[in-house]
Tab-separated table of C-alpha atoms in Angstrom:
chain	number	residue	atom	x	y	z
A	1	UNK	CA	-13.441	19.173	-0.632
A	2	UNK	CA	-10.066	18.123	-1.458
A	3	UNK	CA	-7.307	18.158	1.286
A	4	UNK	CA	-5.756	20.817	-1.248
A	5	UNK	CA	-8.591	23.134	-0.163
A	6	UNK	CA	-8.468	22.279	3.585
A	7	UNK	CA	-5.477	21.613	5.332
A	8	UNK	CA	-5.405	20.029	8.488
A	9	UNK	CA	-3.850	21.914	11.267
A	10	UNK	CA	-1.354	19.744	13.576
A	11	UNK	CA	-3.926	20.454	16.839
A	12	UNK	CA	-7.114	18.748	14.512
A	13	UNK	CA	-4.826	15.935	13.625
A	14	UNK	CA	-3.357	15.241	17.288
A	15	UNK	CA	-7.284	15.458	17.718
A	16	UNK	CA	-8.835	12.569	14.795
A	17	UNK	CA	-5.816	10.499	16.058
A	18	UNK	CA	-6.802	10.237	19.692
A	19	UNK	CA	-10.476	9.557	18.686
A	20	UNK	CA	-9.305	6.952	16.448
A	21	UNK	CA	-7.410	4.899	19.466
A	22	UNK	CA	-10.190	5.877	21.797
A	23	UNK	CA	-12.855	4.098	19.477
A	24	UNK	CA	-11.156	1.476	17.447
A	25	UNK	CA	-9.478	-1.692	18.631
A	26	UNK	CA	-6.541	-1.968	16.413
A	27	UNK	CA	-5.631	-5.111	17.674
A	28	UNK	CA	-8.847	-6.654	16.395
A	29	UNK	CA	-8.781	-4.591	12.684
A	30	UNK	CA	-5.120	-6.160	12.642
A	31	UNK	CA	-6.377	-9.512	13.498
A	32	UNK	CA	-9.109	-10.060	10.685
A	33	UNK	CA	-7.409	-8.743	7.887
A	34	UNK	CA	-6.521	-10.781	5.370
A	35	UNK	CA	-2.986	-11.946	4.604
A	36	UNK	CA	-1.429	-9.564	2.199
A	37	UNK	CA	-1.206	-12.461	-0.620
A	38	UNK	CA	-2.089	-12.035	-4.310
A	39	UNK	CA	-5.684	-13.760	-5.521
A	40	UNK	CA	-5.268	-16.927	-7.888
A	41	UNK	CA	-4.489	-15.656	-11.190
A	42	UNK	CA	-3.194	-12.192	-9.895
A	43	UNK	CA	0.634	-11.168	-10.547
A	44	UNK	CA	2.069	-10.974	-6.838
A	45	UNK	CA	2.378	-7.064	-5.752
A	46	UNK	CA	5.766	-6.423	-6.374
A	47	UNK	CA	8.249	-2.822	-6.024
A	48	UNK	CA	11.400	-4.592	-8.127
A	49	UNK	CA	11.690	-2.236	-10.716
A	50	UNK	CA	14.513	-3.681	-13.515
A	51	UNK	CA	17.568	-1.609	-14.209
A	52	UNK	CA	16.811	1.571	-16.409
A	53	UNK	CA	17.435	1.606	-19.902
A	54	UNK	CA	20.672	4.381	-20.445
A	55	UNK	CA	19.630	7.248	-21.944
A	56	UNK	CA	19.062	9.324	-18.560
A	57	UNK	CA	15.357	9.872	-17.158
A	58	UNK	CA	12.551	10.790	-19.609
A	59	UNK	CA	10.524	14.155	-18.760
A	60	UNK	CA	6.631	13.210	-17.829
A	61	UNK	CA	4.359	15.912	-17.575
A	62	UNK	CA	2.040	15.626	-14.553
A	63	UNK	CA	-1.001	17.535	-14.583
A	64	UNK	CA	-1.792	18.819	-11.223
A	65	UNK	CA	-4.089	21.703	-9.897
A	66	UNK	CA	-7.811	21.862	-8.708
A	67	UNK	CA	-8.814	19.830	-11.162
A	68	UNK	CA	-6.512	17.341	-11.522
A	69	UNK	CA	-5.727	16.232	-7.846
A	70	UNK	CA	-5.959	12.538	-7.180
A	71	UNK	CA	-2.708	10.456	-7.538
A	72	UNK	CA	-1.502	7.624	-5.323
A	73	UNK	CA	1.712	8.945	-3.869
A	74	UNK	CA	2.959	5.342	-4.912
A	75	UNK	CA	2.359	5.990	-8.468
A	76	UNK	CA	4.482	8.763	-8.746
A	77	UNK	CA	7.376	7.346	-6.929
A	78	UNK	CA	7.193	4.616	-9.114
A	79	UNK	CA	7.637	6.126	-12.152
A	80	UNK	CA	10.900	8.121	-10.620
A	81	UNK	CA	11.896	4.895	-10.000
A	82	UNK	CA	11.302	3.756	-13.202
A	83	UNK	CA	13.258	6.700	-15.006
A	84	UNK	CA	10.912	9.521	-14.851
A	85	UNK	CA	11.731	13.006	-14.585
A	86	UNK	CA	8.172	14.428	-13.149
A	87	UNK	CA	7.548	18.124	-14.029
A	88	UNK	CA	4.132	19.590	-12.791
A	89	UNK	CA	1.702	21.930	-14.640
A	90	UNK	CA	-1.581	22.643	-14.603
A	91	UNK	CA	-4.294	22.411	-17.319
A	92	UNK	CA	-6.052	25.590	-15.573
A	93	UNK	CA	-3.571	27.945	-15.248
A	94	UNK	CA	-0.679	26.819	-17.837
A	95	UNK	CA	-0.613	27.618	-22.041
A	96	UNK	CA	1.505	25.851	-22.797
A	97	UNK	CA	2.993	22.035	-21.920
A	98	UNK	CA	6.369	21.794	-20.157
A	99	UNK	CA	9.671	21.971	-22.392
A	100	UNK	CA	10.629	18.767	-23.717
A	101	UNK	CA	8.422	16.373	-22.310
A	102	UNK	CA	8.096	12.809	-23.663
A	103	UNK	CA	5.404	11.991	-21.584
A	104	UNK	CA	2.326	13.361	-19.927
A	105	UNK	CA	0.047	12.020	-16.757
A	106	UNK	CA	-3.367	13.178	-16.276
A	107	UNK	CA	-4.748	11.727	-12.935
A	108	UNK	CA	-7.977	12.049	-11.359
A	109	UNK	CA	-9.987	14.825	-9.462
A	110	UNK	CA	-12.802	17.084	-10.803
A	111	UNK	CA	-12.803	18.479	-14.058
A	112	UNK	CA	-16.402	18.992	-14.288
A	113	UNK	CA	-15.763	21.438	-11.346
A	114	UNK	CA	-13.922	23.404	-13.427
A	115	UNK	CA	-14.842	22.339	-16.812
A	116	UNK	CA	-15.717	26.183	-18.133
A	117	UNK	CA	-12.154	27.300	-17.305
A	118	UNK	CA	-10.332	23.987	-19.087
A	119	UNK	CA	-12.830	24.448	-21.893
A	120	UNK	CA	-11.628	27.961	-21.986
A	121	UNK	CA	-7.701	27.510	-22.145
A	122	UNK	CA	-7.784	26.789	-26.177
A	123	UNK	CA	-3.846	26.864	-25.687
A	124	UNK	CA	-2.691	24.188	-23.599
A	125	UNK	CA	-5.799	22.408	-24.923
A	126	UNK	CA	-4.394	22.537	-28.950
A	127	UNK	CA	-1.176	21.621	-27.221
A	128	UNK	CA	-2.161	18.539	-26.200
A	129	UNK	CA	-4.342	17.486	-28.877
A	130	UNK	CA	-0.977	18.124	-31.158
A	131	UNK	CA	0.892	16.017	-28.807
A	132	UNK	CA	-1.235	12.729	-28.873
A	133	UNK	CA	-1.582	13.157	-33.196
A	134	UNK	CA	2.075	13.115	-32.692
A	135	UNK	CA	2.958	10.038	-31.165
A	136	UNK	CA	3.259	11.206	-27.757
A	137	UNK	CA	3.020	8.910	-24.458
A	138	UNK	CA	-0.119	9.875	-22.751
A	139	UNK	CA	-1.830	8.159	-19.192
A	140	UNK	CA	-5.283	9.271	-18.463
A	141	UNK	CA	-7.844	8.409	-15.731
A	142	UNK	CA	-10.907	8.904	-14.546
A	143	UNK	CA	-10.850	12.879	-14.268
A	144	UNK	CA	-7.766	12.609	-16.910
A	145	UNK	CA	-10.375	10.719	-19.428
A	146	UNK	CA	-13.254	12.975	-19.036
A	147	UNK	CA	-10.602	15.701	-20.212
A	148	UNK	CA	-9.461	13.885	-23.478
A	149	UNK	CA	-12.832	13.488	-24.625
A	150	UNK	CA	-14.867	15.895	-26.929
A	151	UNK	CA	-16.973	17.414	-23.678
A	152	UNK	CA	-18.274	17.431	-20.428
A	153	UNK	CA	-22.309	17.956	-20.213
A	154	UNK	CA	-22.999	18.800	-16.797
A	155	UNK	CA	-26.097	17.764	-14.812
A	156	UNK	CA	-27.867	21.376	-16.129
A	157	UNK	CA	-26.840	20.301	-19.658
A	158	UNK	CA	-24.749	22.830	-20.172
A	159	UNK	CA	-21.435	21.548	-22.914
A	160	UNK	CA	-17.817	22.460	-22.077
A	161	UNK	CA	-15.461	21.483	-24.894
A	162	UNK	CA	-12.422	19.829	-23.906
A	163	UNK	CA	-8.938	18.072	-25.748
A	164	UNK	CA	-11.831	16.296	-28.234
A	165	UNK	CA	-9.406	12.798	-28.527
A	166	UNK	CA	-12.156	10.536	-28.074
A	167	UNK	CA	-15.322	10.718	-29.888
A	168	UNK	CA	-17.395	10.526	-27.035
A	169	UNK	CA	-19.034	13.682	-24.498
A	170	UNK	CA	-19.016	12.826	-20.532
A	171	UNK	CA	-22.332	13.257	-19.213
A	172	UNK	CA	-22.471	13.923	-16.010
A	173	UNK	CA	-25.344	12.568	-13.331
A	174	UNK	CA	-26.673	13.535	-10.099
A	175	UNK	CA	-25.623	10.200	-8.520
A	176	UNK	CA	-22.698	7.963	-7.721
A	177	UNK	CA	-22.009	5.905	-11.443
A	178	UNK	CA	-19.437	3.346	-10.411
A	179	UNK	CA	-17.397	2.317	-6.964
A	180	UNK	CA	-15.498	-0.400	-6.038
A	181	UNK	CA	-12.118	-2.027	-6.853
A	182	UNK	CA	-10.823	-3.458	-9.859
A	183	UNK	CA	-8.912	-6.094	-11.362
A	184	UNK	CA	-7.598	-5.461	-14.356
A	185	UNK	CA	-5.749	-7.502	-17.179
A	186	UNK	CA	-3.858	-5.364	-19.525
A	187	UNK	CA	-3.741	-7.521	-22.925
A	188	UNK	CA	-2.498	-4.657	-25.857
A	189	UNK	CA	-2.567	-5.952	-29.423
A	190	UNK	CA	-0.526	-3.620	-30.562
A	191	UNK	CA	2.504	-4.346	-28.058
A	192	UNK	CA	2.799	-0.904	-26.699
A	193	UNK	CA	2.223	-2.002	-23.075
A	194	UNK	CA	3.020	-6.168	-22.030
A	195	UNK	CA	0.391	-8.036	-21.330
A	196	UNK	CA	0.299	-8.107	-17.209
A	197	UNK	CA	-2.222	-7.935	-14.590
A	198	UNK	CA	-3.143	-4.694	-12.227
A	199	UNK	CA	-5.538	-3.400	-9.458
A	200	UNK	CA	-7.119	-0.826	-8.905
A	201	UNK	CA	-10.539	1.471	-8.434
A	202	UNK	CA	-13.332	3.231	-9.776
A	203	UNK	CA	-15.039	6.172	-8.602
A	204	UNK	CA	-16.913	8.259	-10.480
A	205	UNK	CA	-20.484	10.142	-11.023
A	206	UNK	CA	-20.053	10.296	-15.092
A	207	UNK	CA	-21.144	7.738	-17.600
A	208	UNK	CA	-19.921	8.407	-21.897
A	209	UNK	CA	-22.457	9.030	-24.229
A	210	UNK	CA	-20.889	6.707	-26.262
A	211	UNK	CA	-17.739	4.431	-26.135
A	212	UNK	CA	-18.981	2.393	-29.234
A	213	UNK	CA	-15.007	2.925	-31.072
A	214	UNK	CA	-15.706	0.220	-33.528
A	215	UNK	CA	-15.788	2.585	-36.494
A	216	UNK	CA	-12.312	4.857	-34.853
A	217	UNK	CA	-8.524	3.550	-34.377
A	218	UNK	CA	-9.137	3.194	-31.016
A	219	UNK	CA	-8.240	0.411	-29.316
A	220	UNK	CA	-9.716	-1.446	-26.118
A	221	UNK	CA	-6.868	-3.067	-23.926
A	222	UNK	CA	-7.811	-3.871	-21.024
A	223	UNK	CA	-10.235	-6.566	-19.615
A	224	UNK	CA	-11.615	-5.183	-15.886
A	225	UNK	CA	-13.350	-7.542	-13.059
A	226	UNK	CA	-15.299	-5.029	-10.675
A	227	UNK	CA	-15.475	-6.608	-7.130
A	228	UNK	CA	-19.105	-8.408	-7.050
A	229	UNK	CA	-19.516	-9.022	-10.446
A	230	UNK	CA	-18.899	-11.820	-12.765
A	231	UNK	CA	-18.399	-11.275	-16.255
A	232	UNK	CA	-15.402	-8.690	-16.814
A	233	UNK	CA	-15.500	-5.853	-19.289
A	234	UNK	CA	-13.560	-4.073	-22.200
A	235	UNK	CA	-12.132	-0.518	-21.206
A	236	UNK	CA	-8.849	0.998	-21.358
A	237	UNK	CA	-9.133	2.941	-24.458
A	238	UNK	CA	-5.852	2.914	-26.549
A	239	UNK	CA	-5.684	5.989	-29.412
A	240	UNK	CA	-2.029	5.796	-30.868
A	241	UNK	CA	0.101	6.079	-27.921
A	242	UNK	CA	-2.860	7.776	-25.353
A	243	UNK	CA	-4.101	5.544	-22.626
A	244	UNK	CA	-7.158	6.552	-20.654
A	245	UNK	CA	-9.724	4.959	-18.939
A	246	UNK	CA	-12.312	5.297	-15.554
A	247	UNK	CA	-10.003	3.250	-13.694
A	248	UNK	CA	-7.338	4.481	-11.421
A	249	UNK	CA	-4.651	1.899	-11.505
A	250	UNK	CA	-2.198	1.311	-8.880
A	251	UNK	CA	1.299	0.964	-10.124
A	252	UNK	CA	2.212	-0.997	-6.810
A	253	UNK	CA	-0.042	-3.592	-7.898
A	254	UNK	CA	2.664	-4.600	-10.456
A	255	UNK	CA	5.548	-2.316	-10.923
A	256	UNK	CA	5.863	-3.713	-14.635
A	257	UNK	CA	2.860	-0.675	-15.449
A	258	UNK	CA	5.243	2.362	-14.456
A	259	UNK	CA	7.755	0.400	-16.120
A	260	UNK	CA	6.386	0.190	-19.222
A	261	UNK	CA	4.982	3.791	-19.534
A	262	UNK	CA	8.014	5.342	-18.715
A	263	UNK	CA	9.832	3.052	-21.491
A	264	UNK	CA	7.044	3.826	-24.243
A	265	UNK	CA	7.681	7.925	-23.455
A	266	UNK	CA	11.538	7.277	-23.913
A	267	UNK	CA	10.668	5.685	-27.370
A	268	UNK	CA	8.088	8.622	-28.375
A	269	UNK	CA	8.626	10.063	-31.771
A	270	UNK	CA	7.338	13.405	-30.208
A	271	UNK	CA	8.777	15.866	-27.307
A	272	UNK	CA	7.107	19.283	-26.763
């Protein structure tokens, strides 16, 4: 249940807040945290965003409905800050993309909820598709990736086409698949993004049939260190100028990220 689907009322909140300084010692949670400094290796976490390029802002497209209903907060202010023009739609409801757009956002949330009705907008779907052939800036995670990809299989094994980008079907399974944060060092051969470092998480119950893109033009740019485990991993999955991956990056990890999408949309070939 998302807090979309059930608001709080100001009474339940006046309620969780009282519990909360009835049973926690603040002072103590304050005392053993750790300081708020940036692990060896890690770019410090920084808000400086450097002057926009002129031009005016650049119209992203942020997908946002049922299914599509996890963003940090900070992310989006980020990329205002950065030069974005954010204009909402919604993959469910909407044919067509907003006017004009140079850029589009697809966050987390829970497609596989509504997989039947995504897999049933052929529309905004073709749209899309048409937009990423073209050269189009695209940011996709978690939730966002499991909607670029040729399906979702749900845990009955039941197939829901979706935007069919990357060769690959989401497979949903009856238990948690990954958890935990992330480090993550974006290195992109191509130069489309600079190579910095970013944090973030994963959380997801989905695994892909195959990511095996040797034999595609599909890219892998980022290298990822999960909390608790040694050896980092390829993901970030680059197709022309689509990004999408399982992990949810936050932009106020190093502001260079919103930065740099927001200057790759203003250079797109394509607007819708």
């Amino acid at each position: 249940v998302t807090p979309e689907e059930q608001r709080l009322s100001p009474e339940q909140i006046d309620h969780l807040a009282t519990f909360l300084e009835e049973n926690l010692d603040f002072s103590q949670l304050l005392h053993i945290l750790p300081p708020l400094s940036s692990p060896q290796g890690m770019a410090d976490c920084r808000w400086e965003i450097t002057p926009r390029p002129a031009g005016g802002r650049v119209r992203f497209g942020v997908a946002r409905d049922e299914a599509f209903c996890f963003y940090y907060p900070d992310n989006l202010e980020l990329l205002e800050r950065a030069g974005a023009e954010l204009v909402f739609f919604s993959p469910l409801h909407d044919t067509h993309l907003p006017a004009q757009v140079r850029g589009l956002y697809f966050g987390g949330g829970y497609p596989e909820v509504h997989a039947a009705r995504l897999a049933a907008n052929h529309s905004l779907q073709h749209e899309v598709r048409t937009f990423i052939e073209g050269g189009g800036m695209v940011y996709a995670e978690c939730g966002g990736f499991m909607y670029l990809t040729q399906a979702i299989r749900d845990t009955q094994g039941t197939t829901f086409p979706m935007v069919g980008v990357y060769p690959t079907t989401v497979r949903m399974l009856p238990h948690l698949a990954a958890l935990g944060y992330t480090e993550v060092t974006v290195a992109d051969p191509t130069g489309l993004l600079p190579r910095i470092q970013v944090r973030g998480h994963e959380f997801h119950h989905s695994v892909l049939e195959n990511d095996n893109f040797c034999h595609s033009p599909i890219t892998t740019v980022y290298q990822v260190r999960q909390h608790g485990k040694a050896t980092p991993r390829a993901e970030g999955y680059l197709y022309k100028h689509c990004l999408a991956s399982y992990i949810h990056v936050h932009f106020g990890s190093n502001a260079a990220f919103a930065t740099s999408l927001v200057s790759c949309a203003r250079e797109s070939p394509l607007s819708s």
